[in-house]
């Protein structure tokens, strides 16, 4: 057993305390929001709610889930996240693979162009005019197509592809495989960790994105969930929520806001555990420089 020095022990204790404080700073607000969403209006107005629900009730969730605009926005967000992430992975892998192989000509020039977009991003007005000229204004494609490839994710995926053994790809070519067969049958099956990691990055970005919808979407029917959440939390617009006399007695504006935040956050949290086993491996292998 390796004996630790006094300095290492002190550092380990300090590190443990620091991480515990940071973890608590992130977990406690989440528990407080969840507790308020499950507490009565009276308990919230009295300020009795801390980390646990007081006068437990599900009425806040019932009111939010009966709101058709929330369900409509939820389905829009699901569509943008699922379809957008699929397009992101296909587009990023399609560009990262040739940039990782030495036999493709012009890859250095393309890599420099990608690097320029990584350092300098286009301002809002030119982006808006581009989306308008492509007739994508007020469509969900304005939330998907412009961000089809992230330069940061492209470099991670390219680094992962560069670490794949050349002998495997050369053997496949000798056996008569074309490039599409090599990518679909060899490269992608060996790239599950980085694909899962990039998929999680893209999915979280799509799910949490709301600024693009504010710029490019005018119709309320196409608002994603984050924009609907912003209306409820910041501007207090309850929209189409059921405000009958029976529900008004149990309605808690603060509780409804917290319930909406939980509903908007829960799907992406539930996805993370299924991808966690690939997440660390994909990031570590993708960050290795050859």
Tab-separated table of C-alpha atoms in Angstrom, residues 92-255:
chain	number	residue	atom	x	y	z
A	92	UNK	CA	-20.448	15.749	-38.002
A	93	UNK	CA	-19.320	12.165	-38.676
A	94	UNK	CA	-19.479	12.729	-42.441
A	95	UNK	CA	-17.052	15.657	-42.155
A	96	UNK	CA	-14.889	14.369	-39.273
A	97	UNK	CA	-14.009	11.044	-40.924
A	98	UNK	CA	-12.396	12.400	-44.136
A	99	UNK	CA	-10.642	15.101	-42.082
A	100	UNK	CA	-9.076	12.330	-39.973
A	101	UNK	CA	-7.603	10.317	-42.883
A	102	UNK	CA	-4.345	11.356	-44.531
A	103	UNK	CA	-5.320	9.998	-47.959
A	104	UNK	CA	-7.996	12.652	-48.577
A	105	UNK	CA	-6.807	15.755	-50.423
A	106	UNK	CA	-7.676	19.248	-49.282
A	107	UNK	CA	-8.417	18.216	-45.724
A	108	UNK	CA	-5.993	20.773	-44.259
A	109	UNK	CA	-7.702	23.633	-46.125
A	110	UNK	CA	-11.145	22.460	-44.963
A	111	UNK	CA	-9.802	22.076	-41.436
A	112	UNK	CA	-8.596	25.693	-41.500
A	113	UNK	CA	-12.034	26.870	-42.665
A	114	UNK	CA	-13.658	24.967	-39.783
A	115	UNK	CA	-11.113	26.478	-37.397
A	116	UNK	CA	-12.092	29.982	-38.568
A	117	UNK	CA	-15.747	29.299	-37.689
A	118	UNK	CA	-14.570	27.984	-34.319
A	119	UNK	CA	-12.842	31.296	-33.523
A	120	UNK	CA	-15.126	33.770	-35.299
A	121	UNK	CA	-18.900	33.327	-35.285
A	122	UNK	CA	-21.285	35.207	-37.584
A	123	UNK	CA	-23.303	38.049	-35.969
A	124	UNK	CA	-27.054	37.784	-35.476
A	125	UNK	CA	-28.211	39.969	-38.403
A	126	UNK	CA	-26.301	38.064	-41.160
A	127	UNK	CA	-27.546	34.815	-39.633
A	128	UNK	CA	-31.129	36.104	-39.655
A	129	UNK	CA	-30.849	37.242	-43.300
A	130	UNK	CA	-29.389	33.852	-44.259
A	131	UNK	CA	-32.250	31.975	-42.566
A	132	UNK	CA	-34.738	34.314	-44.277
A	133	UNK	CA	-33.173	33.821	-47.725
A	134	UNK	CA	-33.387	30.039	-47.232
A	135	UNK	CA	-37.146	30.352	-46.444
A	136	UNK	CA	-36.636	28.719	-43.056
A	137	UNK	CA	-38.125	31.549	-40.972
A	138	UNK	CA	-41.003	30.381	-38.763
A	139	UNK	CA	-40.172	26.704	-39.328
A	140	UNK	CA	-38.614	24.162	-36.976
A	141	UNK	CA	-35.780	23.677	-39.500
A	142	UNK	CA	-34.434	27.087	-38.461
A	143	UNK	CA	-33.728	25.458	-35.073
A	144	UNK	CA	-31.967	22.427	-36.590
A	145	UNK	CA	-30.124	23.125	-39.856
A	146	UNK	CA	-27.954	26.182	-38.925
A	147	UNK	CA	-26.274	24.257	-36.090
A	148	UNK	CA	-25.892	20.961	-37.943
A	149	UNK	CA	-22.146	20.843	-37.225
A	150	UNK	CA	-20.450	22.168	-34.097
A	151	UNK	CA	-16.748	22.882	-34.677
A	152	UNK	CA	-15.900	21.847	-31.088
A	153	UNK	CA	-17.667	18.486	-31.421
A	154	UNK	CA	-16.159	18.018	-34.878
A	155	UNK	CA	-12.600	18.258	-33.513
A	156	UNK	CA	-13.366	15.739	-30.734
A	157	UNK	CA	-14.882	13.271	-33.199
A	158	UNK	CA	-11.992	13.766	-35.640
A	159	UNK	CA	-9.476	13.023	-32.857
A	160	UNK	CA	-11.382	9.825	-32.051
A	161	UNK	CA	-11.374	8.704	-35.708
A	162	UNK	CA	-7.626	9.452	-35.964
A	163	UNK	CA	-6.965	6.930	-33.196
A	164	UNK	CA	-8.700	4.097	-35.034
A	165	UNK	CA	-6.045	1.623	-36.315
A	166	UNK	CA	-5.204	2.213	-39.978
A	167	UNK	CA	-4.620	-1.536	-40.397
A	168	UNK	CA	-8.346	-2.273	-39.945
A	169	UNK	CA	-9.369	0.227	-42.633
A	170	UNK	CA	-6.594	-0.893	-45.005
A	171	UNK	CA	-7.654	-4.535	-44.558
A	172	UNK	CA	-11.237	-3.626	-45.405
A	173	UNK	CA	-10.074	-1.859	-48.582
A	174	UNK	CA	-8.010	-4.880	-49.594
A	175	UNK	CA	-11.140	-7.023	-49.113
A	176	UNK	CA	-12.956	-4.740	-51.581
A	177	UNK	CA	-15.016	-2.558	-49.224
A	178	UNK	CA	-15.922	0.909	-50.446
A	179	UNK	CA	-15.752	3.985	-48.246
A	180	UNK	CA	-19.456	3.884	-47.318
A	181	UNK	CA	-19.164	0.216	-46.328
A	182	UNK	CA	-16.052	0.964	-44.264
A	183	UNK	CA	-17.809	3.815	-42.436
A	184	UNK	CA	-21.098	1.962	-41.823
A	185	UNK	CA	-19.671	-1.482	-40.992
A	186	UNK	CA	-16.347	-0.667	-39.297
A	187	UNK	CA	-15.899	2.962	-38.277
A	188	UNK	CA	-19.319	3.677	-36.768
A	189	UNK	CA	-19.608	0.394	-34.770
A	190	UNK	CA	-16.176	1.137	-33.250
A	191	UNK	CA	-17.223	4.725	-32.487
A	192	UNK	CA	-20.141	4.139	-30.100
A	193	UNK	CA	-18.480	6.012	-27.168
A	194	UNK	CA	-17.798	9.208	-29.114
A	195	UNK	CA	-21.126	9.024	-30.969
A	196	UNK	CA	-23.001	8.664	-27.648
A	197	UNK	CA	-21.005	11.542	-26.139
A	198	UNK	CA	-21.572	13.849	-29.096
A	199	UNK	CA	-25.220	12.805	-29.196
A	200	UNK	CA	-25.614	13.812	-25.571
A	201	UNK	CA	-23.898	17.167	-26.211
A	202	UNK	CA	-26.122	17.917	-29.198
A	203	UNK	CA	-29.313	16.678	-27.507
A	204	UNK	CA	-28.754	18.830	-24.401
A	205	UNK	CA	-28.005	21.869	-26.599
A	206	UNK	CA	-31.203	21.345	-28.625
A	207	UNK	CA	-33.347	20.721	-25.555
A	208	UNK	CA	-32.102	23.809	-23.681
A	209	UNK	CA	-31.962	26.143	-26.697
A	210	UNK	CA	-34.477	28.982	-26.758
A	211	UNK	CA	-32.661	32.020	-28.228
A	212	UNK	CA	-32.904	30.639	-31.797
A	213	UNK	CA	-36.667	30.198	-31.392
A	214	UNK	CA	-36.995	33.789	-30.138
A	215	UNK	CA	-35.176	35.082	-33.237
A	216	UNK	CA	-36.588	32.837	-35.963
A	217	UNK	CA	-40.031	31.604	-34.766
A	218	UNK	CA	-43.029	33.945	-34.837
A	219	UNK	CA	-45.896	31.467	-34.549
A	220	UNK	CA	-46.756	30.426	-30.988
A	221	UNK	CA	-47.766	27.016	-32.371
A	222	UNK	CA	-44.062	26.316	-33.043
A	223	UNK	CA	-42.616	27.533	-29.743
A	224	UNK	CA	-40.359	24.872	-28.146
A	225	UNK	CA	-40.757	24.022	-24.470
A	226	UNK	CA	-37.981	26.341	-23.265
A	227	UNK	CA	-39.705	29.375	-24.821
A	228	UNK	CA	-43.013	28.347	-23.210
A	229	UNK	CA	-41.142	27.908	-19.914
A	230	UNK	CA	-39.673	31.397	-20.300
A	231	UNK	CA	-43.170	32.837	-20.810
A	232	UNK	CA	-44.438	31.194	-17.620
A	233	UNK	CA	-41.429	31.881	-15.391
A	234	UNK	CA	-40.349	35.346	-16.555
A	235	UNK	CA	-43.404	36.995	-18.077
A	236	UNK	CA	-46.102	35.167	-16.005
A	237	UNK	CA	-48.066	34.253	-19.145
A	238	UNK	CA	-50.031	31.161	-18.159
A	239	UNK	CA	-51.471	30.908	-21.667
A	240	UNK	CA	-54.046	28.162	-22.184
A	241	UNK	CA	-53.908	26.764	-18.643
A	242	UNK	CA	-57.174	25.633	-17.112
A	243	UNK	CA	-58.245	28.537	-14.846
A	244	UNK	CA	-61.715	27.408	-13.784
A	245	UNK	CA	-63.026	28.468	-10.382
A	246	UNK	CA	-62.273	24.995	-9.030
A	247	UNK	CA	-58.640	25.197	-10.129
A	248	UNK	CA	-58.219	28.857	-9.133
A	249	UNK	CA	-58.664	27.841	-5.483
A	250	UNK	CA	-55.719	25.428	-5.750
A	251	UNK	CA	-53.617	27.403	-8.234
A	252	UNK	CA	-50.178	28.448	-7.070
A	253	UNK	CA	-48.357	30.618	-9.625
A	254	UNK	CA	-44.997	29.920	-7.982
A	255	UNK	CA	-45.747	26.198	-7.717
